Amino acid sequence: MKIMLVDDEVLARERLRRLLGKLRPDAVVLEAASGDEALAVLAREEPSLLLLDIRMPGMDGIAVAAELDRLPQPPAVIFCTAYDEYALEALQHQAVAYLLKPVREVELARALASAGRVNRVQLAALAGDDAPGRSQVSSRGHRGVETLAISEVRCFLAEQKYVTAIAPGRQLLLQDALKDLERELAADFMRVHRNALVAVAHVQRLRREADGSWWVELDGVDTRPQVSRRHLAEVKSRLL
């Protein structure tokens, strides 16, 4: 059995390694100090279980779990968290194991027995009121895993099977469905067309052309998403 420890804190990984030495002495223990490194190790080593920190700089645990959910045979996951007891109790209603830091041996043993794969419903719960929402989107390609801060994204455009996140000077091709992004990011992004979400804070102007069509102008990018008739009233009410 291969188990990967994913945590940016060296001491946290050392503690988990010691505990696993007692509970799973025959396991091969791998380590990663970031979400990006975790995905690279995962592709190479194919561990069957991840002990995954939720809050990490860069790609956090939720973003890593979202990538795992796309795999045909994802590893089991145990989330490690510094939340208080009340928040942890709320999270434990989901069918995934959670550990409160600092991890205790008896709790790790219990989590090892109950860990399972993460599904989209559980990811949505993690991104809700009981946990921090993801701060970035990510994509895996020939150059490895690339990330883009959601705060930099001006719009998401859907075309065929993919969604493109557009930011000043950058574009990132995603595998996320536009409807999932709309639901998760509803506080900051709004639907303007069946194939487009725009960042409300970055809208500079709602422009009407001579032919009667409406377009959104965004700061920092040349892309101008069209506003459909279906969404025009809602867009106007939110912007004007």
XYZ file of N, CA and C in Angstrom:
720
model
N 0.841 -1.190 0.000
C 0.000 0.000 0.000
C 0.884 1.250 0.000
N 0.537 2.207 -0.873
C 1.249 3.477 -0.919
C 0.360 4.572 -0.332
N 0.905 5.304 0.612
C 0.189 6.408 1.247
C 0.982 7.688 1.030
N 0.310 8.749 0.579
C 1.008 10.014 0.364
C 0.554 11.049 1.384
N 1.513 11.716 2.004
C 1.259 12.792 2.954
C 1.408 14.118 2.204
N 0.353 14.916 2.192
C 0.379 16.191 1.474
C 0.137 17.313 2.470
N 1.187 18.039 2.814
C 1.094 19.117 3.800
C 2.294 20.026 3.617
N 2.080 21.332 3.670
C 3.203 22.258 3.516
C 4.029 22.381 4.791
N 3.538 21.817 5.901
C 4.266 21.876 7.166
C 5.087 20.601 7.363
N 6.398 20.753 7.471
C 7.295 19.603 7.633
C 6.964 18.827 8.901
N 6.729 19.523 10.001
C 6.453 18.852 11.271
C 5.172 18.032 11.217
N 4.177 18.535 10.493
C 2.922 17.790 10.361
C 3.155 16.490 9.595
N 3.958 16.555 8.549
C 4.263 15.343 7.783
C 5.079 14.362 8.620
N 6.025 14.860 9.395
C 6.839 13.979 10.242
C 5.985 13.261 11.273
N 5.023 13.978 11.853
C 4.142 13.369 12.843
C 3.303 12.252 12.213
N 2.748 12.518 11.036
C 1.950 11.507 10.359
C 2.794 10.298 9.967
N 4.026 10.553 9.536
C 4.911 9.446 9.165
C 5.201 8.549 10.369
N 5.419 9.160 11.530
C 5.666 8.356 12.747
C 4.447 7.507 13.098
N 3.277 8.109 13.020
C 2.056 7.376 13.360
C 1.797 6.245 12.373
N 2.027 6.507 11.092
C 1.834 5.461 10.085
C 2.833 4.327 10.278
N 4.022 4.656 10.787
C 5.008 3.627 11.072
C 4.499 2.615 12.081
N 3.623 3.062 12.994
C 3.020 2.160 13.979
C 1.799 1.440 13.423
N 0.965 2.187 12.697
C -0.321 1.654 12.255
C -0.247 0.890 10.932
N 0.640 1.323 10.049
C 0.798 0.679 8.737
C 2.293 0.513 8.450
N 2.974 -0.350 9.203
C 4.431 -0.468 9.061
C 4.873 -0.967 7.697
N 3.997 -1.643 6.963
C 4.380 -2.181 5.658
C 4.086 -1.209 4.516
N 3.469 -0.068 4.816
C 3.092 0.880 3.766
C 4.300 1.656 3.262
N 4.273 1.975 1.992
C 5.259 2.888 1.400
C 4.704 4.297 1.574
N 5.427 5.147 2.290
C 4.947 6.494 2.595
C 5.648 7.511 1.705
N 4.859 8.236 0.934
C 5.348 9.284 0.051
C 5.005 10.641 0.645
N 5.691 11.692 0.209
C 5.420 13.022 0.740
C 5.361 14.062 -0.372
N 4.535 15.074 -0.140
C 4.467 16.233 -1.031
C 4.204 17.457 -0.176
N 4.869 18.558 -0.505
C 4.760 19.775 0.296
C 3.798 20.791 -0.299
N 3.147 20.445 -1.407
C 2.202 21.367 -2.045
C 1.220 20.581 -2.892
N 0.144 21.243 -3.297
C -0.832 20.583 -4.146
C -0.255 20.210 -5.496
N 0.516 21.116 -6.098
C 1.129 20.834 -7.395
C 2.069 19.634 -7.316
N 2.875 19.595 -6.263
C 3.801 18.474 -6.097
C 3.028 17.178 -5.880
N 1.918 17.259 -5.145
C 1.107 16.068 -4.881
C 0.597 15.446 -6.174
N 0.124 16.280 -7.102
C -0.398 15.756 -8.363
C 0.714 15.134 -9.205
N 1.909 15.709 -9.132
C 3.040 15.149 -9.869
C 3.428 13.781 -9.311
N 3.485 13.675 -7.978
C 3.814 12.398 -7.339
C 2.712 11.374 -7.612
N 1.476 11.837 -7.569
C 0.332 10.957 -7.811
C 0.418 10.312 -9.190
N 0.733 11.098 -10.199
C 0.814 10.572 -11.555
C 1.935 9.542 -11.695
N 2.983 9.714 -10.920
C 4.149 8.838 -11.028
C 4.032 7.592 -10.164
N 3.507 7.749 -8.948
C 3.538 6.668 -7.963
C 2.188 5.970 -7.751
N 1.100 6.637 -8.100
C -0.250 6.093 -7.947
C -0.527 5.560 -6.533
N -0.450 6.416 -5.521
C -0.773 5.977 -4.159
C -2.249 5.622 -4.046
N -2.572 4.762 -3.099
C -3.960 4.357 -2.901
C -4.665 5.210 -1.863
N -3.908 6.024 -1.123
C -4.495 6.862 -0.072
C -3.705 8.159 0.059
N -4.432 9.276 0.228
C -3.810 10.569 0.500
C -4.247 11.070 1.862
N -3.279 11.515 2.668
C -3.564 12.296 3.868
C -3.334 13.745 3.449
N -4.427 14.479 3.258
C -4.395 15.732 2.506
C -4.761 16.933 3.378
N -3.797 17.846 3.531
C -4.062 19.093 4.250
C -5.033 19.943 3.436
N -5.958 20.630 4.094
C -6.925 21.448 3.381
C -6.337 22.810 3.032
N -5.719 23.455 3.991
C -5.198 24.802 3.759
C -3.704 24.762 3.479
N -3.358 25.065 2.218
C -1.957 25.140 1.808
C -1.798 26.321 0.872
N -0.623 26.937 0.849
C -0.388 28.010 -0.130
C -0.478 27.455 -1.542
N -0.882 28.297 -2.484
C -1.009 27.831 -3.855
C -2.207 26.924 -4.001
N -2.001 25.782 -4.600
C -3.094 24.821 -4.797
C -3.448 24.171 -3.468
N -4.653 24.446 -2.958
C -5.032 23.909 -1.653
C -5.609 22.506 -1.785
N -5.959 21.919 -0.634
C -6.440 20.540 -0.623
C -7.729 20.340 -1.385
N -8.599 21.341 -1.380
C -9.864 21.223 -2.100
C -9.605 21.152 -3.604
N -8.686 21.975 -4.094
C -8.354 21.948 -5.519
C -7.723 20.613 -5.905
N -6.881 20.070 -5.033
C -6.288 18.752 -5.296
C -7.381 17.692 -5.368
N -8.316 17.730 -4.410
C -9.401 16.755 -4.390
C -10.255 16.849 -5.641
N -10.452 18.069 -6.141
C -11.222 18.245 -7.375
C -10.523 17.566 -8.549
N -9.193 17.647 -8.581
C -8.442 16.966 -9.632
C -8.556 15.449 -9.483
N -8.521 14.964 -8.251
C -8.633 13.524 -8.018
C -9.977 12.999 -8.487
N -11.016 13.809 -8.320
C -12.365 13.380 -8.663
C -12.513 13.102 -10.148
N -11.612 13.637 -10.955
C -11.691 13.419 -12.400
C -11.014 12.113 -12.831
N -10.257 11.490 -11.937
C -9.540 10.271 -12.289
C -10.485 9.080 -12.354
N -10.236 8.125 -13.263
C -11.100 6.949 -13.344
C -11.062 6.094 -12.083
N -9.907 6.033 -11.425
C -9.777 5.298 -10.168
C -9.024 6.172 -9.155
N -9.709 7.132 -8.552
C -9.033 8.047 -7.624
C -8.659 7.347 -6.325
N -7.616 7.839 -5.664
C -7.247 7.272 -4.365
C -8.232 7.690 -3.288
N -8.223 6.964 -2.186
C -8.995 7.376 -1.018
C -8.338 8.615 -0.419
N -9.131 9.395 0.325
C -8.633 10.645 0.886
C -9.018 10.774 2.351
N -8.059 11.187 3.158
C -8.313 11.627 4.529
C -7.894 13.084 4.597
N -8.833 13.969 4.868
C -8.515 15.392 4.981
C -7.959 15.693 6.370
N -6.924 16.509 6.410
C -6.367 16.991 7.677
C -6.705 18.475 7.804
N -7.173 18.889 8.961
C -7.661 20.250 9.106
C -7.358 20.820 10.479
N -7.245 22.127 10.532
C -7.034 22.819 11.804
C -8.330 23.451 12.299
N -9.479 23.053 11.739
C -10.754 23.606 12.182
C -11.019 23.243 13.639
N -11.893 24.003 14.264
C -12.236 23.660 15.637
C -13.170 22.455 15.665
N -13.454 21.954 16.868
C -14.243 20.745 17.035
C -15.624 20.859 16.420
N -16.257 22.017 16.543
C -17.613 22.190 16.031
C -17.640 22.075 14.512
N -16.699 22.758 13.855
C -16.640 22.701 12.399
C -16.301 21.297 11.928
N -15.398 20.627 12.636
C -15.026 19.274 12.267
C -16.223 18.345 12.358
N -17.033 18.495 13.398
C -18.225 17.662 13.557
C -19.174 17.846 12.384
N -19.319 19.085 11.908
C -20.182 19.353 10.759
C -19.644 18.676 9.505
N -18.332 18.751 9.311
C -17.729 18.139 8.134
C -17.852 16.626 8.159
N -17.853 16.023 9.330
C -17.879 14.577 9.434
C -19.215 13.974 9.040
N -20.205 14.806 8.765
C -21.456 14.287 8.231
C -21.269 13.812 6.795
N -20.194 14.250 6.138
C -19.874 13.762 4.805
C -19.148 12.425 4.930
N -19.225 11.621 3.853
C -18.687 10.260 3.906
C -17.209 10.195 3.556
N -16.437 11.098 4.123
C -14.994 11.113 3.952
C -14.401 11.284 5.339
N -13.197 10.728 5.546
C -12.576 10.842 6.864
C -11.886 12.188 7.022
N -11.944 12.736 8.236
C -11.294 13.999 8.569
C -10.489 13.823 9.846
N -9.376 14.513 9.898
C -8.543 14.498 11.093
C -8.290 15.922 11.547
N -8.394 16.140 12.838
C -8.105 17.440 13.415
C -6.640 17.471 13.840
N -5.939 18.512 13.446
C -4.536 18.665 13.851
C -4.436 19.164 15.290
N -3.421 18.747 16.057
C -2.450 17.699 15.739
C -3.101 16.310 15.771
N -2.775 15.486 14.813
C -3.412 14.185 14.637
C -3.005 13.245 15.762
N -4.002 12.531 16.289
C -3.743 11.535 17.327
C -3.823 10.133 16.736
N -3.084 9.209 17.332
C -2.975 7.858 16.785
C -4.327 7.163 16.681
N -5.138 7.252 17.723
C -6.423 6.553 17.715
C -7.342 7.116 16.626
N -7.277 8.411 16.391
C -8.119 9.018 15.352
C -7.630 8.646 13.963
N -6.312 8.570 13.789
C -5.769 8.167 12.502
C -6.159 6.726 12.190
N -6.088 5.867 13.191
C -6.471 4.466 12.986
C -7.920 4.364 12.529
N -8.778 5.155 13.148
C -10.197 5.143 12.774
C -10.390 5.677 11.356
N -9.655 6.732 11.028
C -9.777 7.324 9.698
C -9.271 6.377 8.615
N -8.196 5.657 8.898
C -7.664 4.711 7.932
C -8.675 3.621 7.601
N -9.498 3.300 8.579
C -10.501 2.255 8.375
C -11.709 2.746 7.589
N -11.939 4.064 7.578
C -13.170 4.585 6.977
C -12.950 5.463 5.758
N -11.709 5.696 5.377
C -11.436 6.626 4.279
C -12.023 6.124 2.974
N -12.506 7.054 2.171
C -13.051 6.721 0.861
C -12.701 7.801 -0.137
N -13.150 7.633 -1.369
C -12.889 8.633 -2.397
C -13.782 9.838 -2.171
N -13.358 10.973 -2.717
C -14.115 12.219 -2.593
C -15.000 12.378 -3.824
N -16.277 12.713 -3.625
C -17.144 12.946 -4.772
C -17.506 14.421 -4.876
N -18.255 14.785 -5.913
C -18.561 16.186 -6.177
C -19.438 16.803 -5.096
N -20.332 15.993 -4.518
C -21.192 16.515 -3.456
C -20.361 16.923 -2.254
N -19.392 16.093 -1.913
C -18.533 16.393 -0.770
C -17.638 17.591 -1.058
N -17.167 17.716 -2.291
C -16.367 18.884 -2.654
C -17.181 20.154 -2.544
N -18.459 20.074 -2.944
C -19.327 21.243 -2.837
C -19.517 21.634 -1.380
N -19.638 20.630 -0.507
C -19.786 20.911 0.924
C -18.535 21.575 1.479
N -17.359 21.102 1.024
C -16.107 21.700 1.476
C -15.981 23.145 1.022
N -16.532 23.446 -0.141
C -16.435 24.797 -0.678
C -17.529 25.708 -0.152
N -18.375 25.184 0.746
C -19.484 25.960 1.283
C -19.137 26.635 2.584
N -20.112 26.763 3.463
C -19.943 27.554 4.681
C -18.989 26.932 5.684
N -18.793 25.614 5.614
C -17.990 24.943 6.623
C -16.514 24.880 6.271
N -16.133 25.390 5.092
C -14.741 25.302 4.681
C -14.439 26.410 3.683
N -13.173 26.742 3.516
C -12.852 27.792 2.568
C -13.085 27.348 1.143
N -13.681 28.209 0.313
C -13.840 27.884 -1.089
C -12.481 27.903 -1.771
N -12.393 27.270 -2.924
C -11.106 27.260 -3.612
C -10.775 28.659 -4.112
N -9.522 28.964 -4.093
C -9.064 30.291 -4.475
C -8.504 30.319 -5.886
N -8.508 29.156 -6.561
C -7.923 29.102 -7.880
C -8.544 27.979 -8.702
N -8.361 28.066 -9.992
C -8.732 26.980 -10.887
C -7.446 26.361 -11.405
N -7.533 25.123 -11.855
C -6.321 24.430 -12.279
C -6.593 23.593 -13.518
N -5.514 23.279 -14.210
C -5.602 22.488 -15.431
C -4.348 21.635 -15.550
N -4.534 20.412 -16.013
C -3.393 19.528 -16.209
C -3.171 19.320 -17.701
N -1.981 19.637 -18.184
C -1.665 19.497 -19.596
C -0.257 18.987 -19.795
N 0.276 19.169 -20.999
C 1.611 18.663 -21.303
C 2.694 19.377 -20.512
N 2.363 20.562 -19.974
C 3.333 21.299 -19.152
C 3.152 21.028 -17.664
N 2.335 20.038 -17.337
C 2.054 19.733 -15.939
C 0.808 20.459 -15.471
N 0.692 20.666 -14.168
C -0.471 21.335 -13.604
C -0.244 22.843 -13.588
N -1.188 23.576 -14.160
C -1.144 25.034 -14.159
C -2.322 25.559 -13.339
N -2.101 26.633 -12.616
C -3.158 27.210 -11.794
C -3.339 28.686 -12.137
N -4.531 29.185 -11.816
C -4.852 30.588 -12.049
C -5.752 31.055 -10.922
N -5.368 32.133 -10.258
C -6.164 32.662 -9.152
C -7.526 33.124 -9.664
N -8.583 32.735 -8.976
C -9.930 33.132 -9.378
C -10.074 34.648 -9.338
N -9.361 35.300 -8.433
C -9.436 36.761 -8.339
C -8.919 37.451 -9.601
N -8.114 36.740 -10.395
C -7.579 37.301 -11.635
C -8.488 37.034 -12.838
N -9.389 36.082 -12.701
C -10.227 35.685 -13.831
C -11.271 36.758 -14.123
N -11.349 37.144 -15.386
C -12.359 38.124 -15.820
C -13.622 37.438 -16.308
N -13.458 36.281 -16.953
C -14.633 35.553 -17.424
C -14.278 34.097 -17.685
N -15.315 33.261 -17.708
C -15.208 31.858 -18.103
C -16.048 31.688 -19.358
N -15.452 31.139 -20.417
C -16.162 30.934 -21.670
C -16.181 29.449 -22.009
N -17.375 28.911 -22.276
C -17.523 27.499 -22.617
C -17.528 27.327 -24.123
N -16.766 26.343 -24.590
C -16.725 26.024 -26.018
C -16.485 24.538 -26.166
N -17.441 23.855 -26.786
C -17.400 22.407 -26.964
C -17.282 21.723 -25.596
N -16.214 20.954 -25.367
C -16.111 20.176 -24.136
C -15.358 20.906 -23.017
N -14.825 22.081 -23.303
C -13.952 22.734 -22.335
C -14.432 24.138 -21.988
N -13.916 24.632 -20.870
C -14.168 26.004 -20.434
C -12.822 26.716 -20.359
N -12.773 27.929 -20.881
C -11.541 28.713 -20.827
C -11.684 29.816 -19.787
N -10.741 29.867 -18.843
C -10.671 30.968 -17.882
C -9.773 32.044 -18.484
N -10.302 33.263 -18.569
C -9.571 34.354 -19.222
C -9.190 35.412 -18.188
N -7.904 35.730 -18.131
C -7.369 36.741 -17.220
C -6.407 37.624 -18.010
N -6.022 38.774 -17.471
C -5.064 39.634 -18.186
C -3.769 38.885 -18.501
N -3.488 38.739 -19.781
C -2.250 38.093 -20.201
C -2.232 36.589 -20.112
N -3.344 35.951 -19.699
C -3.344 34.502 -19.529
C -4.695 33.909 -19.870
N -4.664 32.677 -20.358
C -5.866 31.882 -20.538
C -5.557 30.470 -20.076
N -6.545 29.820 -19.461
C -6.338 28.474 -18.953
C -7.524 27.610 -19.353
N -7.239 26.478 -19.984
C -8.273 25.556 -20.435
C -8.631 24.621 -19.283
N -9.905 24.594 -18.905
C -10.363 23.834 -17.749
C -11.252 22.669 -18.166
N -11.376 21.706 -17.264
C -12.312 20.609 -17.465
C -13.573 20.786 -16.625
N -13.631 21.856 -15.846
C -14.825 22.145 -15.056
C -16.001 22.457 -15.974
N -17.196 22.044 -15.569
C -18.405 22.419 -16.297
C -18.787 23.846 -15.916
N -19.292 24.605 -16.873
C -19.654 25.996 -16.603
C -20.735 26.090 -15.528
N -21.666 25.161 -15.523
C -22.738 25.188 -14.525
C -22.201 24.950 -13.121
N -21.152 24.128 -13.010
C -20.535 23.899 -11.699
C -19.804 25.148 -11.218
N -19.104 25.817 -12.128
C -18.428 27.063 -11.772
C -19.443 28.130 -11.371
N -20.554 28.196 -12.095
C -21.587 29.180 -11.775
C -22.134 28.955 -10.373
N -22.397 27.711 -10.029
C -22.942 27.399 -8.711
C -21.932 27.700 -7.606
N -20.687 27.338 -7.829
C -19.660 27.517 -6.801
C -19.258 28.975 -6.618
N -19.263 29.750 -7.719
C -18.741 31.122 -7.691
C -19.843 32.161 -7.865
N -21.059 31.803 -7.498
C -22.218 32.674 -7.741
C -22.096 34.040 -7.074
N -21.355 34.139 -5.974
C -21.238 35.421 -5.276
C -20.434 36.445 -6.080
N -19.541 35.975 -6.945
C -18.636 36.886 -7.649
C -18.788 36.868 -9.168
N -19.400 35.819 -9.697
C -19.566 35.703 -11.143
C -21.048 35.561 -11.493
N -21.417 36.084 -12.646
C -22.808 35.965 -13.081
C -22.858 35.453 -14.517
N -23.934 34.723 -14.802
C -24.157 34.205 -16.135
C -24.682 35.327 -17.032
N -24.044 35.530 -18.186
C -24.521 36.524 -19.145
C -24.977 35.876 -20.444
N -24.604 34.615 -20.619
C -24.932 33.878 -21.827
C -24.830 32.401 -21.474
N -25.427 31.554 -22.291
C -25.341 30.123 -21.987
C -23.895 29.623 -21.970
N -22.993 30.354 -22.631
C -21.593 29.928 -22.672
C -20.647 30.877 -21.952
N -21.165 31.761 -21.083
C -20.263 32.761 -20.483
C -20.658 33.157 -19.074
N -19.641 33.211 -18.199
C -19.752 33.802 -16.862
C -18.779 34.969 -16.808
N -19.152 36.067 -16.161
C -18.239 37.203 -16.033
C -18.071 37.577 -14.569
N -16.893 38.106 -14.244
C -16.608 38.569 -12.883
C -17.232 39.948 -12.694
N -18.188 40.029 -11.805
C -18.942 41.266 -11.617
C -18.020 42.434 -11.275
N -17.036 42.199 -10.437
C -16.153 43.278 -9.986
C -15.291 43.848 -11.111
N -15.161 43.111 -12.210
C -14.285 43.558 -13.299
C -15.052 44.062 -14.523
N -16.376 44.184 -14.389
C -17.165 44.716 -15.503
C -16.968 46.227 -15.576
N -16.538 46.713 -16.726
C -16.360 48.148 -16.928
C -17.582 48.798 -17.557
N -18.230 48.027 -18.414
C -19.325 48.637 -19.153
C -20.232 47.569 -19.754
N -21.528 47.850 -19.768
C -22.500 47.047 -20.497
C -22.848 47.825 -21.759
N -22.445 47.315 -22.899
C -22.511 48.086 -24.148
C -23.556 47.517 -25.104
N -24.344 48.409 -25.692
C -25.314 48.012 -26.709
C -24.818 48.452 -28.079
N -24.828 47.516 -29.048
C -24.390 47.809 -30.399
C -25.570 48.278 -31.249
N -25.249 48.767 -32.446
C -26.278 49.305 -33.336
C -27.295 48.246 -33.755
N -26.866 46.982 -33.797
C -27.789 45.922 -34.203
C -28.678 45.440 -33.055
N -28.554 46.086 -31.884
C -29.382 45.726 -30.744
C -28.773 44.700 -29.812
N -27.619 44.153 -30.155
C -26.966 43.166 -29.291
C -26.266 43.851 -28.116
N -26.095 43.108 -27.019
C -25.449 43.633 -25.814
C -24.180 42.846 -25.525
N -23.157 43.566 -25.060
C -21.855 42.967 -24.783
C -21.305 43.523 -23.468
N -20.492 42.720 -22.809
C -19.863 43.143 -21.557
C -18.403 43.459 -21.814
N -17.976 44.650 -21.411
C -16.568 45.023 -21.489
C -15.932 44.834 -20.115
N -14.781 44.164 -20.097
C -14.103 43.803 -18.851
C -12.733 44.464 -18.795
N -12.308 44.853 -17.598
C -10.999 45.496 -17.482
C -9.871 44.487 -17.676
N -8.830 44.916 -18.357
C -7.619 44.114 -18.489
C -7.609 43.095 -19.605
N -8.753 42.858 -20.281
C -8.795 41.872 -21.364
C -9.596 42.433 -22.536
N -9.302 41.919 -23.718
C -10.025 42.340 -24.918
C -11.307 41.535 -25.137
N -11.402 40.400 -24.494
C -12.574 39.546 -24.668
C -13.838 40.267 -24.204
N -14.872 40.241 -25.041
C -16.150 40.871 -24.703
C -17.260 39.826 -24.816
N -17.662 39.213 -23.730
C -18.737 38.224 -23.789
C -20.062 38.873 -24.186
N -20.809 38.170 -25.018
C -22.121 38.667 -25.415
C -23.156 38.348 -24.342
N -24.119 39.241 -24.170
C -25.222 39.030 -23.236
C -26.428 38.539 -24.030
N -26.963 37.403 -23.675
C -28.118 36.872 -24.395
C -29.393 37.576 -23.945
N -30.417 37.520 -24.779
C -31.695 38.128 -24.422
C -32.260 37.507 -23.148
N -32.039 36.222 -22.998
C -32.564 35.508 -21.831
C -32.004 36.062 -20.528
N -30.731 36.474 -20.546
C -30.067 36.908 -19.317
C -29.985 38.429 -19.179
N -30.442 39.164 -20.200
C -30.230 40.606 -20.214
C -30.852 41.315 -19.012
N -32.094 41.001 -18.674
C -32.766 41.676 -17.564
C -32.037 41.456 -16.250
N -31.607 40.225 -16.010
C -30.892 39.907 -14.768
C -29.545 40.615 -14.720
N -28.846 40.642 -15.849
C -27.544 41.319 -15.919
C -27.706 42.805 -15.636
N -28.704 43.414 -16.250
C -28.937 44.843 -16.021
C -29.243 45.130 -14.559
N -30.046 44.270 -13.940
C -30.435 44.504 -12.553
C -29.249 44.395 -11.613
N -28.271 43.593 -11.992
C -27.101 43.412 -11.130
C -26.030 44.471 -11.365
N -25.999 45.008 -12.576
C -24.948 45.950 -12.917
C -25.389 47.406 -12.906
N -26.643 47.650 -13.222
C -27.082 49.038 -13.387
C -27.822 49.560 -12.166
